[in-house]
mmCIF file of N, CA and C in Angstrom:
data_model
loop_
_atom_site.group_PDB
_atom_site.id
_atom_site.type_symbol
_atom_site.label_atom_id
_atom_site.label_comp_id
_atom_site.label_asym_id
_atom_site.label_seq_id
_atom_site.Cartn_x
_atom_site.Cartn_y
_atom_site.Cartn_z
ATOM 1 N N UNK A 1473 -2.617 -17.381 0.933
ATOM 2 C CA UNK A 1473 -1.744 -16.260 0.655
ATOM 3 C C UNK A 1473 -0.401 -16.484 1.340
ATOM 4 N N UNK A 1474 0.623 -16.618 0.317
ATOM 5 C CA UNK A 1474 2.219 -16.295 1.353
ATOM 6 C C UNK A 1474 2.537 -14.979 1.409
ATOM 7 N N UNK A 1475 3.323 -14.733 2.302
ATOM 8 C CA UNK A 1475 3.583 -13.412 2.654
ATOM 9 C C UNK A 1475 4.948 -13.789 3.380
ATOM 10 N N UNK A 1476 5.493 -13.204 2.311
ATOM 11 C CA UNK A 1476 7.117 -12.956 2.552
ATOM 12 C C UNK A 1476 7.277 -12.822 4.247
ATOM 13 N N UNK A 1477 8.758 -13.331 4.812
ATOM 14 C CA UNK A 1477 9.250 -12.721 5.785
ATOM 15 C C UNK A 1477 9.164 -11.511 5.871
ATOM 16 N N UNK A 1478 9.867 -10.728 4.918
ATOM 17 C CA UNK A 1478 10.155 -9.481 5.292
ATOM 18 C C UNK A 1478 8.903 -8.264 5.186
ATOM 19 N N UNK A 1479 8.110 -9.106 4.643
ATOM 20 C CA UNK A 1479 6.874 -7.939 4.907
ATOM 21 C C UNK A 1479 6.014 -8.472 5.789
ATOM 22 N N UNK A 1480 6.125 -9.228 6.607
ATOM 23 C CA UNK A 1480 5.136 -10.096 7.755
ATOM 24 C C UNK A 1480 4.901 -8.581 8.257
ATOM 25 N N UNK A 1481 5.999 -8.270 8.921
ATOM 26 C CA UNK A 1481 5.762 -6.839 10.145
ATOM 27 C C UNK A 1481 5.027 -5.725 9.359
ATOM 28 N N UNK A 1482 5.341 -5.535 8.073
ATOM 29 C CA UNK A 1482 4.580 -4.671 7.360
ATOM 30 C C UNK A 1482 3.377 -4.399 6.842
ATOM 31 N N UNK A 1483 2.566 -5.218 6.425
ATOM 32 C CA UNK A 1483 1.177 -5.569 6.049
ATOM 33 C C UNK A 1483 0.366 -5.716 7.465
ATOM 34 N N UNK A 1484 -0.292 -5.070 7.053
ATOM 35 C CA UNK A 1484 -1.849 -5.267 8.106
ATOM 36 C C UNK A 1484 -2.730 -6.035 7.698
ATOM 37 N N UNK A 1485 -3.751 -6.462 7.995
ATOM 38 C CA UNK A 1485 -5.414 -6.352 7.536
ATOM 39 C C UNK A 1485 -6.132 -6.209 7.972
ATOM 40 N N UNK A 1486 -7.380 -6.141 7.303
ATOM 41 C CA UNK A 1486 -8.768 -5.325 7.560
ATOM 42 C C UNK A 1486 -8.303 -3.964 8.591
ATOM 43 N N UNK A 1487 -7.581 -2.719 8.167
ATOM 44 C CA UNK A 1487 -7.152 -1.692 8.815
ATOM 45 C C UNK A 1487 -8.353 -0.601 8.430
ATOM 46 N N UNK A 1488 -8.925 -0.152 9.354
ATOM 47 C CA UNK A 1488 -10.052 1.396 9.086
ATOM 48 C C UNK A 1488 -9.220 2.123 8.150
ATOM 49 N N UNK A 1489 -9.363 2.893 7.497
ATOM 50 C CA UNK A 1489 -8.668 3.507 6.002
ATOM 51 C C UNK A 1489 -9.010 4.916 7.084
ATOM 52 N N UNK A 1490 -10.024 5.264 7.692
ATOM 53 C CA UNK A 1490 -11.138 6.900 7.935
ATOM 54 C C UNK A 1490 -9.604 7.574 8.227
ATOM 55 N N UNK A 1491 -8.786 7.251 9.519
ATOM 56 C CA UNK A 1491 -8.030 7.892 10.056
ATOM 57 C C UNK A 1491 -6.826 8.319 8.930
ATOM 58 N N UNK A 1492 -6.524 7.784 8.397
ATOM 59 C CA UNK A 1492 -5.373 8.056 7.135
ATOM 60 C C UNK A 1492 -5.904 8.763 5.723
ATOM 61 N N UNK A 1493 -7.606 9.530 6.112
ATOM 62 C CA UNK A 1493 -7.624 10.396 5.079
ATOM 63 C C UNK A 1493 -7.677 11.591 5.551
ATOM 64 N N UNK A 1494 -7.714 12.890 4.980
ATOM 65 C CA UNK A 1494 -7.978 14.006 5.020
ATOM 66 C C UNK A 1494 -9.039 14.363 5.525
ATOM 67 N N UNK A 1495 -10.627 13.551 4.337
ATOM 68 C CA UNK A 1495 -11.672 13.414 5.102
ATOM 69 C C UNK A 1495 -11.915 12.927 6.290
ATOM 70 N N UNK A 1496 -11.302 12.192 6.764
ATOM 71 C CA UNK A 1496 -11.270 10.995 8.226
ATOM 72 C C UNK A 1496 -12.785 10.015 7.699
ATOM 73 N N UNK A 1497 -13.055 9.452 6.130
ATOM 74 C CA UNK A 1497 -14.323 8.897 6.463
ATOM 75 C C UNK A 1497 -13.509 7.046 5.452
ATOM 76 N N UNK A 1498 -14.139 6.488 5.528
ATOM 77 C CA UNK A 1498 -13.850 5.392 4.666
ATOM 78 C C UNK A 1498 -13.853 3.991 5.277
ATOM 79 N N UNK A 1499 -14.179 2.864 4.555
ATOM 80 C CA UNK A 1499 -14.085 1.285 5.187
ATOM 81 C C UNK A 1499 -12.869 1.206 5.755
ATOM 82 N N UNK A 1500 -12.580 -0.364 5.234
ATOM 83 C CA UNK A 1500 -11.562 -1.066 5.644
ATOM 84 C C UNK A 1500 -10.613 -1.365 4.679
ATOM 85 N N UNK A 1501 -8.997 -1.544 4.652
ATOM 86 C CA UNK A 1501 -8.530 -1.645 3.580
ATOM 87 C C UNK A 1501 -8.401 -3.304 3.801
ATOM 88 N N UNK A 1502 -8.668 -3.940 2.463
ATOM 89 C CA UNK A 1502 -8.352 -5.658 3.000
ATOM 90 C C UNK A 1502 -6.583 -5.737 3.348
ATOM 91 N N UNK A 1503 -5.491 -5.213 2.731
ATOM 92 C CA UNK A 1503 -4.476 -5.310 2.861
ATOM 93 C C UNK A 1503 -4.064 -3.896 3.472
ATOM 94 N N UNK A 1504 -3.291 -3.445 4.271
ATOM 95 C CA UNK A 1504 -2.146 -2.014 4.326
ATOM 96 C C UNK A 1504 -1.208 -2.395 4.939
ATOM 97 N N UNK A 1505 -0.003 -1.252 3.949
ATOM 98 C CA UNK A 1505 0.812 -1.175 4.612
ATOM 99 C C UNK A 1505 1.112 0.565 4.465
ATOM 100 N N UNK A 1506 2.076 0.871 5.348
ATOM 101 C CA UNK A 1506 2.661 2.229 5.315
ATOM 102 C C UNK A 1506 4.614 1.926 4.895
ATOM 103 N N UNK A 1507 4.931 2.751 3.689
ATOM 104 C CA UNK A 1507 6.090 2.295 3.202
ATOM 105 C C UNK A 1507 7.200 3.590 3.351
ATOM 106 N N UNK A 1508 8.270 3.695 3.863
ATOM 107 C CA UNK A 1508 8.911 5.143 4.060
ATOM 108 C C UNK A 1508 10.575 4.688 2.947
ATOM 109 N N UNK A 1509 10.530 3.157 2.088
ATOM 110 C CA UNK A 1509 11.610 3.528 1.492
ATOM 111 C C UNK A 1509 11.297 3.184 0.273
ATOM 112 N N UNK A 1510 11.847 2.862 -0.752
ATOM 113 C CA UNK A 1510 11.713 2.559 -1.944
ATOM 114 C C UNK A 1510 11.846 1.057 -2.364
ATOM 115 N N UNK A 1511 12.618 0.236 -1.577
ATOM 116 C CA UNK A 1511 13.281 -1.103 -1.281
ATOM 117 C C UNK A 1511 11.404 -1.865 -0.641
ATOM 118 N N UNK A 1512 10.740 -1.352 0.280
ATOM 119 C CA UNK A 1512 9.859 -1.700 0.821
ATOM 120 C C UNK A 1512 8.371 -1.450 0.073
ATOM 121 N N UNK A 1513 8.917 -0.338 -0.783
ATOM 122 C CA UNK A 1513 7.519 -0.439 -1.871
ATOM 123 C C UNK A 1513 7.556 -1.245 -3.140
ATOM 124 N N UNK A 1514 8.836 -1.679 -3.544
ATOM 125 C CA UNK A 1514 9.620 -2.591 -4.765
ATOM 126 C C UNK A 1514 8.627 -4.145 -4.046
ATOM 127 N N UNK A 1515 9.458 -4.144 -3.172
ATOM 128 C CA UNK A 1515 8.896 -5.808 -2.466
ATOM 129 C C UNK A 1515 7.439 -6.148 -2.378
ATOM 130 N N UNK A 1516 6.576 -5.115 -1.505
ATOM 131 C CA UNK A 1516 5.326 -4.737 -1.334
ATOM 132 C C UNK A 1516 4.764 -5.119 -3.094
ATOM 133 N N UNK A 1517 5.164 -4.279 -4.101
ATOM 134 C CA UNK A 1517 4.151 -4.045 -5.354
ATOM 135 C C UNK A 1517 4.371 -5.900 -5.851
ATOM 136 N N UNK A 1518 5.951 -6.136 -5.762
ATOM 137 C CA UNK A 1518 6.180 -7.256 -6.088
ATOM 138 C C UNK A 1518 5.275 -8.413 -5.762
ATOM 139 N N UNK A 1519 5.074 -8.540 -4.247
ATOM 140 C CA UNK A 1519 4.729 -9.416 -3.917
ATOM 141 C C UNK A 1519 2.823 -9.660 -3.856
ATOM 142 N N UNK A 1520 2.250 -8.120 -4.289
ATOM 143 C CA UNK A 1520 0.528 -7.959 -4.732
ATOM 144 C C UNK A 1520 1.000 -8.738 -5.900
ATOM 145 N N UNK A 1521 1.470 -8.283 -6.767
ATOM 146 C CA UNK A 1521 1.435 -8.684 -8.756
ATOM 147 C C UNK A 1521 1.695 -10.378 -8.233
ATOM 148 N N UNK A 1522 2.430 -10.838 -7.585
ATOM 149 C CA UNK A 1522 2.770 -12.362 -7.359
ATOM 150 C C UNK A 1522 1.131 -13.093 -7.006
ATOM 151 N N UNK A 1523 0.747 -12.571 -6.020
ATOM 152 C CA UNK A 1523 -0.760 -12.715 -5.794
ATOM 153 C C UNK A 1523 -1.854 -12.840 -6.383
ATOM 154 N N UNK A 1524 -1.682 -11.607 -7.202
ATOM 155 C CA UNK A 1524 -3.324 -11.106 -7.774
ATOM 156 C C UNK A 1524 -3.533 -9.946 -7.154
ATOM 157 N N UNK A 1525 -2.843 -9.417 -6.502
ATOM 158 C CA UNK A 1525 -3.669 -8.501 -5.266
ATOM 159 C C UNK A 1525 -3.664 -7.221 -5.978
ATOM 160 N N UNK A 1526 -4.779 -6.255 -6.415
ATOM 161 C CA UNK A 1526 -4.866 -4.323 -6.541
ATOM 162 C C UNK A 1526 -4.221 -4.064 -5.912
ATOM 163 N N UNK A 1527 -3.459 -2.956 -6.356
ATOM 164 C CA UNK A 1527 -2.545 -2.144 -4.984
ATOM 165 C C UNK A 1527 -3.036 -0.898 -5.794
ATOM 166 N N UNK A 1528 -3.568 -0.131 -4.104
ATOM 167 C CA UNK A 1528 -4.007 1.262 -3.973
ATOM 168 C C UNK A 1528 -3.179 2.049 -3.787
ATOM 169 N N UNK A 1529 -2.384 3.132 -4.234
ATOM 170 C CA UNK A 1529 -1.380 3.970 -3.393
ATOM 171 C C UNK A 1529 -2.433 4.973 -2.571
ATOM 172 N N UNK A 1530 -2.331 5.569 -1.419
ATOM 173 C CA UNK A 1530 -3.151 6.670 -1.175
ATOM 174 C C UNK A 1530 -2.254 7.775 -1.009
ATOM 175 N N UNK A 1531 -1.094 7.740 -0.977
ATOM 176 C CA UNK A 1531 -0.041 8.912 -0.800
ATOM 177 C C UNK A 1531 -0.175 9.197 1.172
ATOM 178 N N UNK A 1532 -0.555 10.199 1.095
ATOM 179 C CA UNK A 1532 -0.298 10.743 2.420
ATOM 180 C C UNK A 1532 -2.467 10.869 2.375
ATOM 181 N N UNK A 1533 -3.407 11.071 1.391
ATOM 182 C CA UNK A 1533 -4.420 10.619 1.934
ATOM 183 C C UNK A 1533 -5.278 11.817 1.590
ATOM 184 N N UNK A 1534 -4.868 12.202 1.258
ATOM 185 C CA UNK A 1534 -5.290 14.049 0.454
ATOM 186 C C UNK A 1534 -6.019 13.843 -0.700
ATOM 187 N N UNK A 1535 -7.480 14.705 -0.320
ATOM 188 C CA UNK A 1535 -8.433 14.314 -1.370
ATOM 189 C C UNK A 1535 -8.906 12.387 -1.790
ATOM 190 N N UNK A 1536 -8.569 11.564 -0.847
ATOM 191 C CA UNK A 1536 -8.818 10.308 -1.018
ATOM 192 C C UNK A 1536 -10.367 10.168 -0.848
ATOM 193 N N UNK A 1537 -11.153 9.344 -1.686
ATOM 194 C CA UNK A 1537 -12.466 8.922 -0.663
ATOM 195 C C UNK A 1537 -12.481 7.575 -0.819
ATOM 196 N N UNK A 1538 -12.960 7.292 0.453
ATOM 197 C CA UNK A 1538 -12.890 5.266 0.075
ATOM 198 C C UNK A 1538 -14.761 5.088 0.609
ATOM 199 N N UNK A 1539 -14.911 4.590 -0.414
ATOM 200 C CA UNK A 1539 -16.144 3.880 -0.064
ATOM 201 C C UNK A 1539 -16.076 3.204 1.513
ATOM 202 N N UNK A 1540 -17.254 2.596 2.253
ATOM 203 C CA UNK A 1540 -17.886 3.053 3.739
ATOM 204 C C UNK A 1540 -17.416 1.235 3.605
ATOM 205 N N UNK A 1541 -17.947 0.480 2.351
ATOM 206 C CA UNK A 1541 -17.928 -0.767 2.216
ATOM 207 C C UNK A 1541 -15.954 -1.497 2.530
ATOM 208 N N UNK A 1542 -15.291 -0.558 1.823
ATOM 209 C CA UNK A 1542 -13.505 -0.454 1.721
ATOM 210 C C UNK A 1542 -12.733 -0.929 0.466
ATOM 211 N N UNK A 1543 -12.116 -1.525 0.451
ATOM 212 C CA UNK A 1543 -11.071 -1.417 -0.667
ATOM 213 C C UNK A 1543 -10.517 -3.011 -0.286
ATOM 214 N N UNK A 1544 -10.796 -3.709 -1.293
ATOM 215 C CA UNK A 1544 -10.138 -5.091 -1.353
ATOM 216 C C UNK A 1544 -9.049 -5.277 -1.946
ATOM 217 N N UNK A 1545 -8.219 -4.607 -1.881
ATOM 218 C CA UNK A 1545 -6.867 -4.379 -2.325
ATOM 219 C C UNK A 1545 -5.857 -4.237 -0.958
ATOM 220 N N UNK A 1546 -4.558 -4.104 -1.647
ATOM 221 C CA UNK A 1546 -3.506 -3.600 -0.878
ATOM 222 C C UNK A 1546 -3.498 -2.111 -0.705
ATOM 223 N N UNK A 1547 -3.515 -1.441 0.098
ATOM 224 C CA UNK A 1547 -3.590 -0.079 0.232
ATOM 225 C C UNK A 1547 -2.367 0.233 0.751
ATOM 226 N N UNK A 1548 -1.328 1.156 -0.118
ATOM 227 C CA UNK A 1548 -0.463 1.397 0.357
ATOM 228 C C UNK A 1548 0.134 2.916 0.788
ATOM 229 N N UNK A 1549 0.458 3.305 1.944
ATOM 230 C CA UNK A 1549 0.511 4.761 2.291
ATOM 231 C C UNK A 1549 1.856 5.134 2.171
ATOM 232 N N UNK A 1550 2.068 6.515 1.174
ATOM 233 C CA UNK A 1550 3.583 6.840 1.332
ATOM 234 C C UNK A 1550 3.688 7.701 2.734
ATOM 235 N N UNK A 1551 4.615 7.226 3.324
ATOM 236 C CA UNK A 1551 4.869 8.064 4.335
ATOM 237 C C UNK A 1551 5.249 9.295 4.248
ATOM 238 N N UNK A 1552 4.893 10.719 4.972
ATOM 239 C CA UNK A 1552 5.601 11.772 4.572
ATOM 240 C C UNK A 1552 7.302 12.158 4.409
ATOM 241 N N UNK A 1553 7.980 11.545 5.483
ATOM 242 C CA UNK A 1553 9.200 11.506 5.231
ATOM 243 C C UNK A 1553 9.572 10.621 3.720
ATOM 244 N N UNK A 1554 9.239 10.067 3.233
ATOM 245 C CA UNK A 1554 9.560 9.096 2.130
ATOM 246 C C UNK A 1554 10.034 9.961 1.383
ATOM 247 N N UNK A 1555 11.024 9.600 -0.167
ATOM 248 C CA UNK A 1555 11.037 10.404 -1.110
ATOM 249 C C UNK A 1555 10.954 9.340 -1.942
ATOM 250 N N UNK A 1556 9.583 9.668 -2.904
ATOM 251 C CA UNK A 1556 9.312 9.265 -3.410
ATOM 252 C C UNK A 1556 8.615 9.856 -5.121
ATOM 253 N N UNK A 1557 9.815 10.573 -5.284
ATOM 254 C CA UNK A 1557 9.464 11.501 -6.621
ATOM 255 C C UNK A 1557 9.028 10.964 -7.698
ATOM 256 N N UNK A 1558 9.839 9.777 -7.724
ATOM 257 C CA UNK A 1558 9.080 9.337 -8.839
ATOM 258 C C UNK A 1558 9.560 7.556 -8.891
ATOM 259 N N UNK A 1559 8.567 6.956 -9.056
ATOM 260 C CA UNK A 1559 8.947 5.200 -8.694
ATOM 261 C C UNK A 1559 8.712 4.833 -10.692
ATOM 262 N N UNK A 1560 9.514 3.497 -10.688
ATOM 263 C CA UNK A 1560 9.369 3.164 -11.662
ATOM 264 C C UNK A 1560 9.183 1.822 -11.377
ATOM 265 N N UNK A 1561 7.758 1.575 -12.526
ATOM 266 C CA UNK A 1561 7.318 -0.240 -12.388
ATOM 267 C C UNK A 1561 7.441 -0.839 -13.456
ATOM 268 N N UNK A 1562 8.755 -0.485 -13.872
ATOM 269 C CA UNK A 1562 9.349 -1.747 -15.086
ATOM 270 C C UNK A 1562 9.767 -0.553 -16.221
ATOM 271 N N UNK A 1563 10.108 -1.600 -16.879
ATOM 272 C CA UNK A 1563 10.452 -0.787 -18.629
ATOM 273 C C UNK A 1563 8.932 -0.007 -19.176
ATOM 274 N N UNK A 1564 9.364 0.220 -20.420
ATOM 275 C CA UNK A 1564 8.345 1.076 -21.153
ATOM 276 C C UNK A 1564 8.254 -0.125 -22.091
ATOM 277 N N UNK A 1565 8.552 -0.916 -22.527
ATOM 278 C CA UNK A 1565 8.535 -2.311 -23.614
ATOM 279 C C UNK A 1565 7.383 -3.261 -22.651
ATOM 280 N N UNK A 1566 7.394 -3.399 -21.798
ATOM 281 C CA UNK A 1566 6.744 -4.370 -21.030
ATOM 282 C C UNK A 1566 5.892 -4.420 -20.144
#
């Protein structure tokens, strides 16, 4: 796996998911990160699709349940400060 410079500091792995839900219950995420701009979730989605990698959004974690086993994906948390009304992942043609 490469992993960009600029998301070295950003990505985790194998992170407990429990604490970042509502429920507090859940595995491990294989990938997380927590993203507070729009520039850092562009790069982030970019660089799963470059991979292969699922990307999970969990938002802020409300009503989430993650299986005990976890999530082999990228799990990505919007931060509450973020604004993030509405993201766009490409055209409507493609």
């Amino acid at each position: 796996m490469h992993l960009p410079k600029d998301l070295r500091d950003l990505i985790r792995t194998d992170v407990l998911l429990a604490p970042f839900t509502t429920f507090g219950i859940g595995g491990k995420a294989k990938y997380f990160a927590e993203v507070s701009t729009r520039p850092q979730a562009v790069s982030l989605f970019r660089w799963a699709v470059d991979e292969g990698i699922p990307v999970f959004p969990i938002g802020t974690g409300s009503n989430v349940l993650v299986a005990d086993d976890g999530i082999g994906a990228l799990v990505v948390r919007l931060m509450d400060d973020a604004d993030f009304g509405r993201v766009d992942f490409g055209d409507e043609d493609g």
